[in-house]
Amino acid sequence: MIPRTLRIALAACLAAWGLQALAQDFPNRPITLVMPYAPGGPGDTITRVFAGALQKTLGQQVLVENPAGASGSIGTARVARARPDGYTLLMIHVSHATNLVMFKSLPYHPVDDFEAIGSATSGPMLIATRANFPAKDLNEFIAYLRANQSKVSLAHAGVGSASHLCGLMMMNTLNVKLNEIPYKGTGPALNDLMGGQVDVLCDQTSGIVPSVKSGRIKAYAAAGRTRLPQLPDMPAISEAGVQGFDINISFGLYAPKGTPKPVLDQLSAALQKAVTDPEVRQRLEGMGVSAVPVERARPDALRAHLKSEIDVLGGLLVRAGVKPE
Ligand code: MLT
């Protein structure tokens, strides 16, 4: 009979050997990278940049899939349930934090059911409208919202999404109540904005700057204290005397809880290589987005970032009186 302590030691050695073998062999088939918002939006655009970079480093295809809906929680739940083997990953932003506050019965916990791999990007947002919106500048835009309130439709990607939080900050700081129209992502929302079916969309630069430059939509302000380099003539909302409206969106990479540490280490190393890759940095900068400093592309940094977003932005929703669904 093998003594218990020896049995435990043997089991630990076999487990470590198994993990080591898995890690040495990882990846030996394509990886699925879930982006839980619709194709064509800012999240999808950013995710595809990183899919290409990770594929180059890991030597296996990284296939982006967009199981969208319910403010990103449908796709996120899919990753929470996936085998923890490193072959199903999640790229997500602030809605990973806000969904914890927004949904009474979320089928996962954003912290307990995931392994943080690292942050990838950060980027500003801007306030845009349909091309024929009847305001010639930022002050007229604000006056129009105040005069027309719920007659003005505000598109977003679902309660707790970046576009919703930006819209919420806009309504709170301007003291207006607009008519919210939710979509499965701001890709489809942008189509309706260009078609004139909705009036206002607050979105990340990686989603709408090209449409602003082409004149297919109009933009009135950067959603913060500083102007955007790609649209230098467009004021920041703070220039209209609006305080407390400043939002920046960061995307991070996650794996299901229980993914072996050697695999997580490989994925984080590949992410760190991506954020320091000049080609990746240049592509993101062209969208008005920044790759994070390499020290943020690590698990502990993403865990800390997620915790702060749960505390701060989750609190914003509660203070705004947004009721959990
Ligand atoms: C959002 O939070 O608004 C989403 O990122 C939009 C999107 O990526 O489609």
XYZ file of C-alpha atoms and ligand atoms in Angstrom:
334
model
C 0.000 0.000 0.000
C 1.526 3.371 -1.045
C 1.571 5.816 1.922
C -0.968 8.665 1.560
C 1.683 11.378 1.490
C 3.480 9.567 -1.320
C 0.223 9.120 -3.219
C -0.465 12.887 -2.940
C 3.049 13.687 -4.080
C 2.703 11.296 -7.044
C -0.659 12.812 -7.998
C 0.847 16.291 -7.869
C 3.747 15.174 -10.045
C 1.413 13.566 -12.594
C -0.800 16.664 -12.635
C 2.206 18.900 -13.117
C 3.542 16.573 -15.821
C 0.130 16.586 -17.542
C -0.033 20.368 -17.447
C 3.522 20.618 -18.634
C 2.760 18.267 -21.506
C -0.348 20.294 -22.387
C 1.620 23.535 -22.258
C 4.510 22.120 -24.297
C 2.021 20.968 -26.898
C -0.013 24.203 -26.784
C -1.291 25.321 -29.199
C -1.617 22.395 -31.575
C -4.926 23.475 -33.193
C -6.815 26.722 -33.953
C -7.851 29.000 -31.093
C -11.295 30.618 -30.903
C -11.266 34.248 -29.769
C -14.767 35.326 -28.723
C -15.712 38.997 -29.214
C -19.220 39.217 -27.693
C -20.361 42.168 -29.803
C -21.518 42.200 -33.432
C -19.033 42.239 -36.326
C -18.030 45.670 -37.618
C -18.006 47.449 -34.259
C -15.003 48.866 -32.368
C -14.608 45.742 -30.254
C -14.603 43.499 -33.313
C -12.114 45.775 -35.110
C -9.688 45.758 -32.184
C -10.095 42.014 -31.601
C -9.156 41.196 -35.186
C -5.928 43.178 -34.868
C -4.948 41.066 -31.861
C -6.138 37.825 -33.466
C -3.623 38.414 -36.255
C -0.802 39.239 -33.844
C -1.490 36.248 -31.557
C -1.730 33.944 -34.591
C 1.708 35.118 -35.763
C 3.298 34.422 -32.374
C 1.481 31.202 -31.451
C 1.706 29.615 -34.894
C -1.927 28.542 -34.953
C -5.026 30.179 -36.471
C -6.883 32.513 -34.086
C -10.488 32.612 -35.269
C -12.722 35.506 -34.115
C -16.338 34.642 -33.391
C -19.085 37.137 -32.465
C -21.843 35.472 -30.385
C -23.415 38.879 -29.634
C -26.368 40.053 -27.528
C -27.436 40.906 -23.975
C -24.640 43.501 -23.532
C -21.941 40.973 -24.360
C -23.076 38.470 -21.721
C -24.128 35.774 -24.230
C -20.644 35.442 -25.714
C -18.997 35.828 -22.319
C -21.093 32.994 -20.868
C -19.963 30.792 -23.740
C -16.313 31.291 -22.768
C -17.073 30.724 -19.078
C -18.491 27.296 -20.013
C -15.698 26.367 -22.461
C -13.021 23.720 -21.723
C -10.226 25.452 -19.750
C -7.516 24.421 -22.228
C -6.538 27.765 -23.788
C -8.399 27.130 -27.062
C -11.356 29.387 -26.240
C -10.567 32.965 -25.189
C -12.534 36.153 -24.582
C -11.725 39.734 -25.601
C -13.941 42.159 -23.706
C -14.000 45.593 -22.108
C -15.994 47.437 -19.446
C -19.135 45.348 -19.918
C -17.300 42.478 -18.175
C -17.531 44.663 -15.071
C -20.911 46.334 -15.591
C -22.759 43.108 -16.427
C -22.103 41.996 -12.845
C -24.202 44.969 -11.719
C -26.670 44.893 -14.601
C -27.967 41.345 -14.555
C -29.606 39.719 -11.529
C -28.890 36.209 -12.782
C -25.712 36.413 -14.836
C -24.715 32.811 -15.834
C -21.092 33.480 -14.790
C -19.033 35.633 -12.430
C -16.573 37.975 -14.246
C -13.838 37.346 -11.679
C -14.461 33.816 -10.320
C -15.146 32.113 -13.681
C -12.243 33.573 -15.669
C -8.463 33.688 -15.744
C -7.137 37.160 -16.581
C -4.433 37.066 -19.274
C -3.797 40.793 -19.683
C -5.072 44.126 -20.945
C -4.695 44.931 -24.636
C -5.849 48.476 -25.447
C -7.234 51.721 -24.145
C -9.011 54.360 -26.149
C -11.316 57.398 -26.077
C -14.895 57.850 -27.215
C -16.687 60.527 -29.182
C -20.222 61.827 -29.608
C -21.618 61.450 -33.130
C -24.950 62.032 -34.857
C -26.677 61.388 -38.150
C -25.228 63.614 -40.887
C -28.243 65.953 -41.027
C -28.524 66.527 -37.277
C -29.829 70.118 -36.853
C -26.948 71.638 -34.800
C -23.991 73.474 -36.280
C -21.670 73.122 -33.261
C -21.300 71.597 -29.785
C -23.248 74.295 -27.977
C -26.154 73.992 -30.434
C -25.984 70.178 -30.059
C -26.327 70.478 -26.273
C -29.139 73.022 -26.603
C -30.984 70.736 -29.036
C -30.754 67.748 -26.644
C -32.061 69.863 -23.783
C -34.926 71.238 -25.879
C -35.967 67.889 -27.400
C -34.989 65.271 -24.760
C -36.842 61.970 -25.396
C -37.581 62.981 -29.007
C -33.862 62.354 -29.587
C -32.883 58.682 -30.047
C -29.602 57.472 -28.514
C -28.191 54.230 -29.945
C -25.960 51.943 -27.856
C -24.791 48.320 -27.619
C -26.879 47.339 -24.617
C -27.059 48.419 -20.976
C -23.571 48.508 -19.433
C -21.788 48.616 -22.789
C -19.203 51.294 -23.483
C -21.581 53.150 -25.774
C -24.302 52.961 -23.115
C -22.001 54.203 -20.337
C -20.899 57.087 -22.548
C -24.534 57.884 -23.324
C -25.370 57.659 -19.617
C -22.560 60.073 -18.710
C -23.813 62.424 -21.440
C -27.392 62.331 -20.135
C -26.274 62.718 -16.520
C -23.880 65.612 -17.120
C -26.176 67.446 -19.570
C -29.215 66.640 -17.446
C -31.230 65.256 -20.363
C -33.206 62.041 -20.854
C -32.940 60.621 -24.368
C -34.782 57.707 -25.985
C -32.356 54.742 -25.751
C -32.223 52.259 -28.665
C -30.131 49.132 -27.867
C -28.267 47.095 -30.544
C -26.088 43.942 -30.495
C -23.079 46.145 -31.146
C -22.280 49.615 -32.411
C -21.522 48.178 -35.839
C -25.251 47.747 -36.543
C -25.972 50.995 -34.648
C -23.614 52.890 -36.953
C -25.491 51.552 -39.990
C -28.716 53.053 -38.636
C -26.950 56.307 -37.726
C -25.662 56.601 -41.301
C -29.157 55.791 -42.534
C -30.657 58.473 -40.312
C -32.796 55.950 -38.372
C -31.251 57.048 -35.059
C -29.967 60.455 -33.955
C -26.991 60.067 -31.582
C -24.281 57.443 -30.929
C -21.447 57.747 -28.459
C -18.820 55.270 -29.638
C -15.167 54.326 -29.474
C -12.879 55.872 -32.073
C -12.059 52.454 -33.592
C -15.699 52.270 -34.610
C -16.664 55.585 -36.154
C -13.794 57.957 -37.000
C -13.670 56.849 -40.675
C -17.430 57.526 -41.021
C -16.977 60.993 -39.505
C -14.122 61.780 -41.884
C -16.176 60.604 -44.871
C -19.056 62.896 -43.821
C -21.504 59.962 -43.535
C -22.048 60.971 -39.900
C -21.295 64.096 -37.890
C -19.275 64.322 -34.639
C -19.582 67.077 -32.047
C -17.151 66.280 -29.254
C -14.601 63.951 -27.771
C -16.131 62.348 -24.661
C -13.552 63.700 -22.265
C -11.125 66.494 -21.466
C -8.830 66.228 -24.474
C -9.339 66.470 -28.213
C -8.727 63.463 -30.491
C -5.583 63.592 -32.671
C -7.532 62.243 -35.651
C -10.196 64.988 -35.371
C -8.218 67.999 -34.043
C -10.893 70.552 -34.964
C -13.562 68.752 -32.934
C -13.764 70.095 -29.355
C -13.654 68.021 -26.183
C -16.938 68.046 -24.265
C -15.132 69.788 -21.383
C -14.682 72.842 -23.644
C -18.437 73.420 -23.404
C -18.047 73.654 -19.626
C -19.339 70.096 -19.099
C -17.573 68.529 -16.107
C -17.433 64.906 -15.021
C -17.838 63.473 -18.508
C -14.625 61.589 -19.278
C -14.552 57.978 -20.439
C -11.797 55.715 -21.733
C -12.380 52.117 -22.819
C -9.880 49.319 -22.259
C -10.110 45.803 -23.758
C -8.653 42.758 -22.001
C -8.043 39.080 -22.772
C -9.459 36.269 -20.600
C -9.565 32.461 -20.516
C -11.958 30.150 -18.652
C -11.180 29.478 -14.979
C -8.898 26.481 -14.572
C -6.854 27.042 -17.726
C -3.401 25.671 -16.788
C -0.876 28.293 -15.732
C 1.750 27.248 -18.304
C -0.857 27.898 -21.012
C -1.847 31.240 -19.446
C 1.833 32.196 -19.297
C 2.232 31.421 -23.011
C -0.886 33.460 -23.868
C 0.199 36.419 -21.739
C 3.672 36.335 -23.314
C 2.049 36.379 -26.773
C -0.179 39.303 -25.722
C 2.824 41.215 -24.350
C 4.580 40.659 -27.679
C 1.482 41.948 -29.505
C 1.223 45.192 -27.516
C 4.908 45.934 -28.177
C 4.689 45.012 -31.890
C 5.245 48.231 -33.917
C 2.810 47.088 -36.627
C 0.072 46.413 -34.063
C 0.715 49.737 -32.334
C 0.597 51.594 -35.652
C -2.682 49.923 -36.744
C -4.308 50.737 -33.412
C -3.051 54.336 -33.459
C -4.631 54.711 -36.882
C -7.963 53.903 -35.182
C -7.309 56.331 -32.343
C -6.621 53.478 -29.934
C -3.495 52.804 -27.854
C -1.922 49.432 -27.150
C -1.366 49.294 -23.390
C 2.144 49.492 -21.886
C 3.588 45.969 -21.658
C 3.273 45.875 -17.856
C -0.540 46.075 -18.255
C -0.598 43.071 -20.610
C -0.176 40.805 -17.588
C -2.740 38.894 -15.465
C -2.313 40.879 -12.246
C -2.741 44.203 -14.055
C -5.956 43.076 -15.763
C -7.322 41.684 -12.508
C -6.704 45.046 -10.823
C -8.244 46.931 -13.759
C -11.376 44.756 -13.713
C -11.786 45.256 -9.971
C -11.584 49.040 -10.318
C -14.142 48.995 -13.159
C -16.548 46.889 -11.096
C -16.245 49.383 -8.243
C -16.291 52.613 -10.249
C -18.400 52.014 -13.365
C -20.699 49.501 -11.768
C -21.322 52.212 -9.189
C -22.091 54.734 -11.945
C -24.912 52.535 -13.208
C -26.347 52.084 -9.734
C -26.154 55.830 -9.003
C -27.802 56.516 -12.372
C -30.714 54.426 -11.173
C -30.233 51.758 -13.863
C -32.136 48.768 -12.551
C -30.617 45.258 -12.874
C -32.463 43.145 -15.461
C -19.801 48.853 -26.817
O -19.522 48.592 -25.670
O -20.429 49.842 -27.190
C -19.273 47.885 -27.793
O -17.868 47.824 -27.670
C -19.650 48.215 -29.161
C -19.084 47.221 -30.104
O -17.901 46.853 -29.962
O -19.842 46.821 -30.980
